[in-house]
CSV table of C-alpha atoms in Angstrom, one decimal:
chain,number,residue,atom,x,y,z
A,29,MET,CA,0.1,0.0,0.0
A,30,LYS,CA,1.5,3.3,-1.0
A,31,ALA,CA,1.5,5.9,1.6
A,32,ALA,CA,3.0,9.4,2.1
A,33,LYS,CA,4.7,9.6,5.6
A,34,THR,CA,7.6,11.4,7.3
A,35,GLY,CA,10.5,9.3,8.7
A,36,ASN,CA,9.1,9.8,12.2
A,37,GLU,CA,5.5,8.8,11.1
A,38,ALA,CA,6.8,5.7,9.3
A,39,PHE,CA,8.7,4.7,12.6
A,40,ALA,CA,5.5,5.2,14.5
A,41,GLU,CA,3.3,3.2,12.1
A,42,ALA,CA,5.9,0.4,12.0
A,43,MET,CA,5.7,0.3,15.9
A,44,ARG,CA,1.8,0.3,15.6
A,45,GLN,CA,2.0,-2.6,13.1
A,46,ILE,CA,4.6,-4.4,15.6
A,47,ASN,CA,2.5,-3.8,18.7
A,48,PRO,CA,5.0,-4.3,21.2
A,49,ASP,CA,4.3,-5.1,24.8
A,50,VAL,CA,6.1,-2.0,26.5
A,51,VAL,CA,7.2,1.5,25.1
A,52,ALA,CA,9.0,3.8,27.4
A,53,ALA,CA,10.1,7.1,26.0
A,54,TYR,CA,11.2,10.6,26.7
A,55,PRO,CA,10.5,13.2,23.9
A,56,ILE,CA,13.4,14.8,22.2
A,57,THR,CA,13.8,16.8,19.1
A,58,PRO,CA,13.8,15.6,16.2
A,59,ALA,CA,12.6,12.0,17.3
A,60,THR,CA,9.7,13.3,19.5
A,61,GLU,CA,6.9,12.6,17.1
A,62,VAL,CA,7.9,8.8,16.7
A,63,VAL,CA,6.9,8.1,20.4
A,64,GLN,CA,4.1,11.0,20.4
A,65,ILE,CA,2.4,9.6,17.4
A,66,PHE,CA,2.7,6.2,18.9
A,67,SER,CA,1.2,7.3,22.3
A,68,GLN,CA,-1.8,8.3,20.2
A,69,PHE,CA,-2.2,4.8,19.1
A,70,VAL,CA,-2.0,3.8,22.6
A,71,ALA,CA,-4.6,6.3,23.5
A,72,ASP,CA,-6.7,5.3,20.6
A,73,GLY,CA,-6.5,1.4,21.7
A,74,LEU,CA,-5.1,0.5,18.5
A,75,VAL,CA,-2.3,-1.5,20.0
A,76,LYS,CA,-2.0,-3.3,23.5
A,77,THR,CA,1.2,-1.8,24.3
A,78,GLU,CA,1.9,-0.3,27.9
A,79,PHE,CA,3.0,3.0,27.3
A,80,VAL,CA,5.6,4.3,30.1
A,81,ALA,CA,5.9,8.1,30.2
A,82,VAL,CA,9.1,8.4,32.0
A,83,GLU,CA,11.1,11.3,33.3
A,84,SER,CA,14.3,11.1,31.2
A,85,GLU,CA,16.0,8.9,28.6
A,86,HIS,CA,17.9,7.1,31.1
A,87,SER,CA,14.8,6.2,32.8
A,88,ALA,CA,13.3,5.2,29.3
A,89,MET,CA,16.1,2.8,28.8
A,90,SER,CA,16.0,1.6,32.1
A,91,ALA,CA,12.2,0.8,31.8
A,92,CYS,CA,12.7,-0.9,28.5
A,93,ILE,CA,15.7,-3.0,30.3
A,94,GLY,CA,13.2,-4.2,32.9
A,95,ALA,CA,10.6,-4.9,30.5
A,96,SER,CA,12.6,-6.8,28.3
A,97,ALA,CA,14.4,-8.8,31.0
A,98,ALA,CA,10.8,-9.9,32.2
A,99,GLY,CA,10.6,-11.1,28.5
A,100,ALA,CA,8.3,-8.5,27.0
A,101,ARG,CA,9.0,-6.9,23.5
A,102,ALA,CA,10.2,-3.5,24.4
A,103,MET,CA,10.8,-0.4,21.9
A,104,THR,CA,11.7,3.1,22.4
A,105,GLY,CA,12.9,6.2,20.4
A,106,THR,CA,15.1,8.9,21.0
A,107,SER,CA,18.0,11.3,19.4
A,108,SER,CA,21.3,13.2,20.2
A,109,GLN,CA,21.4,14.3,24.0
A,110,GLY,CA,18.7,11.5,24.8
A,111,LEU,CA,20.9,8.9,23.5
A,112,ALA,CA,23.7,10.2,25.3
A,113,LEU,CA,21.8,10.1,28.5
A,114,MET,CA,20.9,6.6,27.8
A,115,TRP,CA,24.7,5.6,27.5
A,116,GLU,CA,25.3,3.6,30.6
A,117,MET,CA,21.9,1.8,30.0
A,118,LEU,CA,22.7,1.0,26.4
A,119,TYR,CA,25.9,-1.1,27.7
A,120,ILE,CA,23.4,-2.7,30.3
A,121,ALA,CA,20.9,-3.6,27.4
A,122,GLY,CA,23.7,-5.1,25.3
A,123,GLY,CA,25.5,-6.8,28.3
A,124,LEU,CA,22.4,-8.5,29.5
A,125,ARG,CA,21.4,-9.5,26.0
A,126,LEU,CA,18.1,-7.8,25.7
A,127,PRO,CA,16.8,-7.3,22.3
A,128,ILE,CA,15.3,-4.0,22.7
A,129,VAL,CA,14.5,-2.2,19.3
A,130,MET,CA,15.0,1.6,19.3
A,131,ALA,CA,14.3,3.9,16.7
A,132,VAL,CA,17.1,6.7,16.7
A,133,VAL,CA,17.0,9.9,14.8
A,134,ASN,CA,20.4,11.1,14.3
A,135,ARG,CA,21.2,14.4,15.5
A,136,ALA,CA,24.4,16.4,16.6
A,137,LEU,CA,25.6,16.5,19.9
A,138,SER,CA,26.3,19.6,22.2
A,139,SER,CA,28.1,21.7,22.6
A,140,PRO,CA,27.3,24.0,20.7
A,141,ILE,CA,23.7,22.9,20.9
A,142,ASN,CA,22.2,22.0,17.6
A,143,ILE,CA,19.1,20.0,16.5
A,144,HIS,CA,20.2,19.1,13.2
A,145,CYS,CA,21.4,15.9,11.6
A,146,ASP,CA,25.0,14.4,12.0
A,147,HIS,CA,25.8,10.7,13.0
A,148,SER,CA,27.9,11.6,16.1
A,149,ASP,CA,25.0,10.5,18.4
A,150,SER,CA,24.8,7.0,16.9
A,151,ILE,CA,28.3,6.3,16.2
A,152,GLY,CA,29.2,7.3,19.7
A,153,ALA,CA,27.2,4.3,20.8
A,154,ARG,CA,28.9,1.9,18.2
A,155,ASP,CA,30.6,0.0,21.0
A,156,SER,CA,27.8,-0.5,23.4
A,157,GLY,CA,26.9,-3.9,22.0
A,158,TRP,CA,24.0,-2.5,20.0
A,159,ILE,CA,23.3,-3.6,16.4
A,160,GLN,CA,23.1,-0.4,14.0
A,161,LEU,CA,21.2,-0.1,10.9
A,162,PHE,CA,21.2,3.4,9.0
A,163,SER,CA,18.6,4.3,6.4
A,164,GLU,CA,18.9,6.0,3.2
A,165,ASN,CA,15.1,7.1,3.0
A,166,VAL,CA,11.9,6.7,4.6
A,167,GLN,CA,11.3,3.4,3.1
A,168,GLU,CA,14.4,1.7,4.4
A,169,ALA,CA,13.7,3.3,7.8
A,170,TYR,CA,10.4,1.4,7.8
A,171,ASP,CA,11.7,-1.8,6.6
A,172,ASN,CA,14.7,-1.6,8.7
A,173,ILE,CA,12.7,-1.2,12.1
A,174,ILE,CA,10.6,-4.3,11.2
A,175,GLN,CA,13.5,-6.4,10.3
A,176,ALA,CA,15.3,-5.0,13.4
A,177,VAL,CA,12.8,-7.0,15.6
A,178,ARG,CA,13.6,-10.2,14.2
A,179,ILE,CA,17.3,-9.5,14.0
A,180,ALA,CA,17.3,-8.6,17.7
A,181,GLU,CA,15.3,-11.4,19.1
A,182,HIS,CA,17.0,-14.2,17.0
A,183,PRO,CA,17.9,-16.7,19.5
A,184,ASP,CA,21.7,-16.5,18.2
A,185,VAL,CA,21.6,-12.8,18.6
A,186,ASN,CA,19.7,-11.9,21.4
A,187,LEU,CA,21.3,-8.1,21.3
A,188,PRO,CA,19.5,-4.8,21.2
A,189,ILE,CA,19.2,-2.9,17.9
A,190,MET,CA,18.8,0.6,16.9
A,191,ALA,CA,17.5,1.7,13.5
A,192,THR,CA,18.3,5.0,12.5
A,193,THR,CA,17.2,7.9,10.2
A,194,ASP,CA,18.8,11.2,9.6
A,195,GLY,CA,17.2,14.1,11.6
A,196,PHE,CA,14.8,16.3,9.8
A,197,ILE,CA,16.3,15.1,6.4
A,198,LEU,CA,14.3,12.1,6.9
A,199,SER,CA,12.6,12.4,10.2
A,200,HIS,CA,10.5,15.3,8.9
A,201,CYS,CA,10.3,15.0,5.2
A,202,LEU,CA,7.5,13.5,3.5
A,203,GLU,CA,8.2,10.6,1.1
A,204,THR,CA,6.2,7.9,-0.5
A,205,LEU,CA,6.5,4.6,0.8
A,206,ASP,CA,5.4,1.1,0.3
A,207,MET,CA,3.8,0.0,3.6
A,208,LEU,CA,2.9,-3.6,4.4
A,209,SER,CA,-0.6,-4.6,5.9
A,210,ASP,CA,-0.9,-4.8,9.8
A,211,GLU,CA,-1.3,-8.5,9.1
A,212,ASP,CA,1.7,-9.1,7.2
A,213,VAL,CA,4.0,-7.4,9.7
A,214,ARG,CA,2.5,-9.3,12.6
A,215,SER,CA,3.2,-12.4,10.9
A,216,PHE,CA,6.7,-11.2,10.0
A,217,VAL,CA,7.7,-10.4,13.4
A,218,GLY,CA,5.8,-13.1,15.0
A,219,ASP,CA,5.9,-13.5,18.8
A,220,ILE,CA,9.0,-12.7,20.8
A,221,PRO,CA,10.8,-15.9,21.3
A,222,GLU,CA,10.8,-17.6,24.8
A,223,ARG,CA,13.9,-17.2,27.0
A,224,SER,CA,14.6,-20.5,28.8
A,225,THR,CA,16.2,-18.9,32.0
A,226,LEU,CA,12.9,-16.6,32.3
A,227,VAL,CA,10.5,-19.4,31.6
A,228,LYS,CA,12.2,-21.3,34.4
A,229,SER,CA,12.0,-18.4,36.7
A,230,LEU,CA,8.4,-17.3,35.9
A,231,ARG,CA,6.8,-20.6,35.3
A,232,GLU,CA,8.7,-23.0,37.6
A,233,GLY,CA,8.9,-20.2,40.4
A,234,LYS,CA,12.7,-20.1,40.5
A,235,PRO,CA,14.0,-16.8,41.1
A,236,ILE,CA,16.7,-15.6,39.1
A,237,THR,CA,19.4,-12.5,39.4
A,238,LEU,CA,20.0,-10.2,36.6
A,239,GLY,CA,23.2,-8.3,36.2
A,240,ALA,CA,24.8,-9.4,39.2
A,241,LEU,CA,28.4,-8.4,40.3
A,242,ASP,CA,30.5,-10.0,37.7
A,243,LEU,CA,34.5,-9.5,38.5
A,244,GLN,CA,37.7,-10.8,37.3
A,245,ASP,CA,36.7,-14.3,37.1
A,246,TYR,CA,33.2,-14.2,35.0
A,247,TYR,CA,33.1,-10.5,33.3
A,248,PHE,CA,35.2,-11.6,30.3
A,249,GLU,CA,33.2,-14.8,29.6
A,250,HIS,CA,30.1,-12.4,29.6
A,251,LYS,CA,31.7,-10.1,27.3
A,252,ARG,CA,32.8,-12.8,24.9
A,253,GLN,CA,29.1,-14.1,24.9
A,254,SER,CA,27.9,-10.6,23.7
A,255,ALA,CA,30.6,-10.7,21.1
A,256,GLU,CA,29.4,-14.0,19.8
A,257,GLY,CA,25.8,-12.4,19.5
A,258,MET,CA,27.4,-10.0,17.3
A,259,PHE,CA,29.4,-12.5,15.3
A,260,ASN,CA,26.2,-14.3,14.9
A,261,ALA,CA,24.5,-11.4,13.6
A,262,MET,CA,26.7,-11.5,10.7
A,263,LYS,CA,24.9,-14.6,9.7
A,264,VAL,CA,21.4,-13.3,10.9
A,265,ILE,CA,21.0,-10.1,9.3
A,266,PRO,CA,21.3,-11.2,5.6
A,267,GLU,CA,19.1,-14.1,6.6
A,268,ILE,CA,16.5,-11.7,7.7
A,269,GLY,CA,16.9,-9.5,4.7
A,270,LYS,CA,16.5,-12.5,2.4
A,271,GLU,CA,13.4,-13.6,4.2
A,272,PHE,CA,12.0,-9.9,4.1
A,273,ALA,CA,12.8,-9.9,0.3
A,274,LYS,CA,10.9,-13.1,-0.3
A,275,THR,CA,7.7,-11.6,1.3
A,276,PHE,CA,8.0,-8.1,0.5
A,277,GLY,CA,10.3,-7.7,-2.7
A,278,ARG,CA,12.8,-5.5,-1.0
A,279,GLU,CA,16.2,-7.2,-0.1
A,280,TYR,CA,18.6,-6.0,2.6
A,281,GLY,CA,22.2,-6.8,3.2
A,282,PHE,CA,25.1,-5.2,4.9
A,283,PHE,CA,25.4,-2.6,2.2
A,284,GLU,CA,24.4,-1.6,-1.2
A,285,ALA,CA,27.0,-1.3,-3.9
A,286,TYR,CA,25.7,1.1,-6.5
A,287,LYS,CA,27.5,1.1,-10.1
A,288,LEU,CA,30.5,-0.2,-8.4
A,289,ALA,CA,31.5,-3.1,-10.3
A,290,ASP,CA,33.7,-1.4,-13.0
A,291,ALA,CA,34.3,1.7,-11.0
A,292,ASP,CA,37.8,3.4,-10.7
A,293,ALA,CA,36.7,5.7,-7.8
A,294,ALA,CA,33.9,5.2,-5.2
A,295,ILE,CA,32.4,6.9,-2.4
A,296,LEU,CA,31.6,5.2,0.9
A,297,VAL,CA,28.6,6.8,3.0
A,298,MET,CA,25.9,6.0,5.5
A,299,GLY,CA,22.4,7.5,5.8
A,300,SER,CA,20.5,9.9,3.6
A,301,THR,CA,23.4,11.4,1.8
A,302,SER,CA,23.6,8.1,0.0
A,303,GLY,CA,20.5,9.1,-2.1
A,304,THR,CA,22.1,12.4,-3.0
A,305,ALA,CA,25.3,10.8,-3.9
A,306,LYS,CA,23.5,8.0,-6.2
A,307,ASP,CA,22.4,11.3,-8.3
A,308,VAL,CA,25.8,12.5,-8.7
A,309,VAL,CA,26.9,8.9,-9.6
A,310,ASP,CA,24.5,8.8,-12.3
A,311,THR,CA,25.3,12.3,-13.7
A,312,MET,CA,29.0,11.4,-13.8
A,313,ARG,CA,28.5,7.9,-15.2
A,314,ALA,CA,26.6,9.9,-18.2
A,315,GLU,CA,29.6,11.7,-18.7
A,316,GLY,CA,31.7,8.4,-18.9
A,317,LYS,CA,33.4,8.7,-15.7
A,318,LYS,CA,33.7,5.5,-13.8
A,319,VAL,CA,32.5,6.1,-10.4
A,320,GLY,CA,30.4,4.2,-7.9
A,321,LEU,CA,29.2,4.0,-4.4
A,322,VAL,CA,28.8,2.1,-1.2
A,323,LYS,CA,25.9,2.8,1.1
A,324,LEU,CA,26.9,1.3,4.3
A,325,ARG,CA,23.6,0.1,5.9
A,326,VAL,CA,24.9,-2.1,9.0
A,327,TYR,CA,27.5,-0.3,10.9
A,328,ARG,CA,27.5,-2.6,14.0
A,329,PRO,CA,28.4,-5.4,13.5
A,330,PHE,CA,30.9,-4.3,10.9
A,331,PRO,CA,31.0,-6.1,7.6
A,332,ALA,CA,34.8,-5.8,7.2
A,333,GLN,CA,35.5,-8.7,4.9
A,334,MET,CA,32.7,-8.1,2.4
A,335,LEU,CA,33.4,-4.4,2.1
A,336,ALA,CA,37.1,-5.6,1.4
A,337,GLN,CA,35.9,-7.9,-1.2
A,338,ALA,CA,33.3,-5.3,-2.8
A,339,LEU,CA,36.1,-2.7,-2.9
A,340,SER,CA,39.0,-4.8,-4.1
A,341,GLY,CA,38.9,-3.7,-7.7
A,342,ILE,CA,38.6,0.2,-6.8
A,343,LYS,CA,41.5,2.2,-7.2
A,344,ALA,CA,40.4,5.4,-4.9
A,345,LEU,CA,37.8,5.6,-2.4
A,346,GLY,CA,36.3,8.5,-0.6
A,347,ILE,CA,34.6,8.0,2.9
A,348,MET,CA,32.2,10.5,3.7
A,349,ASP,CA,32.0,10.8,7.5
A,350,ARG,CA,29.3,12.6,9.0
A,351,ALA,CA,30.7,12.9,12.4
A,352,GLU,CA,34.1,14.5,13.8
A,353,GLY,CA,35.8,11.6,15.8
A,354,MET,CA,38.2,14.1,17.5
A,355,SER,CA,41.3,11.6,16.8
A,356,ALA,CA,43.2,14.3,15.1
A,357,VAL,CA,43.4,11.7,12.1
A,358,SER,CA,40.0,11.5,10.6
A,359,GLY,CA,36.2,10.9,11.2
A,360,PRO,CA,35.3,7.4,12.7
A,361,VAL,CA,34.4,5.2,9.9
A,362,TYR,CA,37.5,5.9,7.8
A,363,PRO,CA,39.9,3.6,10.0
A,364,GLU,CA,37.6,1.0,10.1
A,365,ILE,CA,37.4,0.7,6.2
A,366,CYS,CA,41.2,1.1,6.1
A,367,ALA,CA,41.4,-1.6,8.6
A,368,ALA,CA,39.4,-3.7,6.5
A,369,LEU,CA,41.2,-3.0,3.3
A,370,TYR,CA,44.7,-3.7,4.8
A,371,ASP,CA,44.1,-7.5,4.6
A,372,LEU,CA,43.4,-7.3,1.0
A,373,PRO,CA,46.0,-9.1,-1.2
A,374,GLY,CA,48.0,-7.1,-3.8
A,375,LYS,CA,47.4,-3.5,-4.4
A,376,LYS,CA,44.8,-1.7,-2.2
A,377,PRO,CA,42.6,1.2,-2.9
A,378,VAL,CA,43.7,4.6,-2.0
A,379,VAL,CA,41.3,6.0,0.8
A,380,GLN,CA,40.7,9.3,1.8
A,381,ASP,CA,38.4,10.9,4.3
A,382,TYR,CA,35.8,13.6,4.0
A,383,ILE,CA,34.1,15.0,7.2
A,384,TYR,CA,30.7,16.7,6.0
A,385,GLY,CA,27.4,17.9,7.1
A,386,LEU,CA,28.2,18.3,10.9
A,387,GLY,CA,25.2,19.8,12.6
A,388,GLY,CA,23.0,19.5,9.6
A,389,ARG,CA,25.2,21.3,7.3
A,390,ASP,CA,23.6,20.9,4.0
A,391,VAL,CA,25.4,18.7,1.4
A,392,SER,CA,25.0,19.5,-2.1
A,393,LEU,CA,25.4,17.9,-5.2
A,394,ASN,CA,28.3,20.1,-6.0
A,395,ASP,CA,30.0,19.0,-2.6
A,396,ILE,CA,29.7,15.5,-3.7
A,397,ARG,CA,30.9,16.2,-7.1
A,398,TYR,CA,34.0,17.7,-5.6
A,399,ILE,CA,34.8,14.6,-3.6
A,400,PHE,CA,34.3,12.3,-6.5
A,401,ASP,CA,36.7,14.7,-8.5
A,402,GLU,CA,39.2,14.6,-5.6
A,403,VAL,CA,38.9,10.8,-5.4
A,404,LEU,CA,39.0,10.3,-9.2
A,405,LYS,CA,42.4,12.3,-9.3
A,406,SER,CA,43.9,9.8,-6.5
A,407,ALA,CA,42.5,7.0,-8.7
A,408,GLN,CA,44.4,8.4,-11.8
A,409,THR,CA,47.9,9.0,-9.9
A,410,GLY,CA,47.4,5.8,-7.4
A,411,LYS,CA,48.6,8.1,-4.8
A,412,LYS,CA,47.1,9.2,-1.6
A,413,ALA,CA,46.9,13.1,-1.6
A,414,TYR,CA,45.8,13.6,1.9
A,415,THR,CA,44.1,11.7,4.8
A,416,LEU,CA,41.4,14.0,5.5
A,417,LYS,CA,39.4,17.1,4.0
A,418,TYR,CA,36.6,19.0,5.7
A,419,VAL,CA,33.9,19.6,3.0
A,420,GLY,CA,31.3,22.3,3.4
A,421,VAL,CA,33.1,24.0,6.3
A,422,ARG,CA,34.0,27.8,5.8
A,423,GLU,CA,37.9,28.2,5.7
B,4,MET,CA,40.8,-27.6,45.7
B,5,GLU,CA,40.2,-24.9,43.0
B,6,GLU,CA,36.9,-24.2,42.0
B,7,LYS,CA,35.8,-25.1,38.4
B,8,LYS,CA,34.9,-21.9,36.7
B,9,ALA,CA,32.5,-22.1,33.5
B,10,ALA,CA,33.7,-21.4,30.1
B,11,TRP,CA,31.8,-18.7,28.3
B,12,LYS,CA,29.7,-21.2,26.4
B,13,GLU,CA,28.8,-23.0,29.6
B,14,LEU,CA,27.5,-19.9,31.4
B,15,PRO,CA,23.8,-18.8,31.0
B,16,GLU,CA,23.4,-15.9,28.5
B,17,GLY,CA,23.5,-12.4,29.8
B,18,ASP,CA,24.6,-12.4,33.4
B,19,VAL,CA,21.7,-14.4,34.6
B,20,LEU,CA,22.1,-16.5,38.0
B,21,GLU,CA,19.9,-18.7,39.7
B,22,GLY,CA,18.5,-17.2,43.0
B,23,GLY,CA,20.1,-18.1,46.3
B,24,SER,CA,23.5,-18.2,44.9
B,25,SER,CA,24.9,-16.5,47.9
B,26,LEU,CA,24.6,-19.9,49.8
B,27,LYS,CA,27.1,-21.3,47.5
B,28,PHE,CA,29.5,-18.6,48.4
B,29,LYS,CA,30.9,-19.1,52.0
B,30,THR,CA,32.1,-15.8,53.3
B,31,GLY,CA,33.2,-17.1,56.8
B,32,ASN,CA,36.9,-17.1,55.6
B,33,TRP,CA,36.8,-13.3,55.3
B,34,ARG,CA,36.5,-13.3,59.2
B,35,THR,CA,39.5,-12.2,61.5
B,36,ASP,CA,37.7,-12.2,64.8
B,37,ARG,CA,34.6,-14.8,65.7
B,38,PRO,CA,31.7,-14.1,67.9
B,39,VAL,CA,31.6,-16.6,70.7
B,40,HIS,CA,28.4,-17.2,72.8
B,41,ILE,CA,28.5,-17.2,76.5
B,42,PRO,CA,25.5,-19.1,77.6
B,43,GLU,CA,25.6,-18.1,81.3
B,44,LYS,CA,25.1,-14.5,80.5
B,45,CYS,CA,22.5,-15.0,77.4
B,46,ILE,CA,19.0,-14.0,78.1
B,47,HIS,CA,17.7,-15.2,74.5
B,48,CYS,CA,16.4,-11.7,73.6
B,49,PHE,CA,17.4,-12.5,70.0
B,50,ILE,CA,18.7,-9.0,69.3
B,51,CYS,CA,21.8,-10.4,67.9
B,52,TRP,CA,19.7,-12.3,65.5
B,53,ILE,CA,17.8,-9.3,64.5
B,54,ALA,CA,21.1,-7.4,64.2
B,55,CYS,CA,23.1,-9.8,62.1
B,56,PRO,CA,23.3,-8.6,58.4
B,57,ASP,CA,24.3,-11.9,57.2
B,58,GLY,CA,21.5,-14.2,59.0
B,59,ALA,CA,24.2,-16.1,60.4
B,60,VAL,CA,22.7,-16.3,64.1
B,61,LYS,CA,20.5,-19.4,64.5
B,62,VAL,CA,17.7,-19.4,66.9
B,63,ASN,CA,15.2,-21.9,67.6
B,64,ALA,CA,11.6,-20.7,67.2
B,65,GLU,CA,10.2,-23.4,69.2
B,66,THR,CA,12.2,-23.3,72.3
B,67,GLY,CA,12.8,-19.7,72.0
B,68,LYS,CA,16.7,-20.0,72.5
B,69,PHE,CA,19.7,-19.2,71.0
B,70,GLU,CA,21.3,-21.9,69.3
B,71,GLU,CA,24.6,-21.1,67.7
B,72,PHE,CA,26.5,-19.1,65.1
B,73,ASN,CA,27.0,-20.1,61.5
B,74,TYR,CA,30.3,-19.7,61.0
B,75,ASP,CA,30.1,-20.6,57.2
B,76,TYR,CA,28.7,-17.3,56.7
B,77,CYS,CA,29.7,-15.3,59.6
B,78,LYS,CA,32.0,-12.1,58.6
B,79,GLY,CA,33.1,-11.4,62.0
B,80,CYS,CA,31.6,-7.8,61.8
B,81,GLY,CA,31.0,-7.7,65.6
B,82,ILE,CA,27.4,-6.1,65.3
B,83,CYS,CA,26.0,-9.0,67.5
B,84,ALA,CA,28.7,-8.4,70.1
B,85,HIS,CA,28.2,-4.8,70.0
B,86,GLU,CA,24.4,-4.9,70.4
B,87,CYS,CA,24.2,-7.8,72.9
B,88,PRO,CA,22.5,-6.0,76.1
B,89,LYS,CA,24.1,-8.6,78.5
B,90,ASP,CA,27.8,-8.8,76.9
B,91,ALA,CA,27.0,-12.5,76.3
B,92,ILE,CA,28.9,-12.5,73.0
B,93,LYS,CA,32.4,-12.0,73.0
B,94,MET,CA,34.7,-11.4,69.9
B,95,VAL,CA,37.9,-13.8,69.7
B,96,ASN,CA,40.5,-13.7,67.0
B,97,GLU,CA,40.6,-16.5,64.9
B,98,GLN,CA,44.2,-17.0,65.7
B,99,GLU,CA,43.3,-17.7,69.5
B,100,VAL,CA,40.8,-20.1,68.3
B,101,ASP,CA,43.2,-22.0,66.1
B,102,LYS,CA,45.7,-22.3,69.0
B,103,LYS,CA,43.0,-23.9,71.1
């Protein structure tokens, strides 16, 4: 069914169709609408969800952790400072292996205070044990959050997951998307799988302790378990993507390779900018320039080997980083791609980093064209011209 | 004998423990001083039983009498001796106990 929805509306509609047991949330621009619209669905009796209006994002995540630990399907939504306030609880959700699903609307972190898009909030949470999906457009945001439920709750994974959109660019812009029927979503997500420890506790009356003190002799083993969930997610994410495609016709993997096969130069980018960049690829292809694009959908787990394979034939690669990693080297995505390419046999692509779009700074076709021209130059010389350039900042 | 610790694949997922696991953790070896009961002075008021933070004072509800300290879990904090209104509990250094 075709519908016109903003990113926030699409998240809220998907949540209505998923019909989770518990949603605990606190409003924050630009993610407020996700849970605000959803709370209306609760008030209208369209879902059976227990909606917990909490006093902060820290409490929102804490309530989701409690609900999820008791076997409920728990969801929430947030952005920027809200995600930052959840920080310690994010790690607890990851460590306790709780398949909480969160809609994150990417927004810059203070200071200076700013409500517009960059990826510093989500990327800051990359090591917390959450799976992270980025979306190019409203359709992908909708599809991602529906798949997110299945990925997170897969018995081999059991990890929390965030599906993200870009603040305002996707969250507040109306796009047409193909929505699934309520029945189709319900049957795709199914019921949350039972956790054996909980069944034992609740049905057999044997109390359990969650999150007990775990010192030198067991902490490491539990972290290793969480890591195994991430390793297993490498198998589960494409499986769920294929199952989604079989039912609904749109397939999702770790990344999309766009006109990459014979490309000399390519850009790797996450989120909404990939749509703009595809347009530039089309224009430059029409001019006979061999350029292509990688749109990274899954940032955690990081599909290093597959990316290296897909990029092995490229002469030069530009990374578009929508966050300042403050490493005095580059943005955060660049070193991970370099590390992935390091193991390639033979000649490796030249890689240059471009930090762009911080605090919602507009990224135009010309900006991306500039990056492609720079990368093409390096493809021709075969030499790295520099590590990092800032694109769109006033010099 | 060294405790056999579970490998990561053997542990329940996500830091989950069965309830009552503290029973398996005998904290008595933390003790430097142990409480010793002096029956002649004891009036069986059970204040030691109420005050003990570890439930390591055993009393008999039927007879209404103090029975014994559970040295498997008593950490030797001395609260019982401090609270006893009749000085019927004295703290004795474990080394003194060992000598006997």
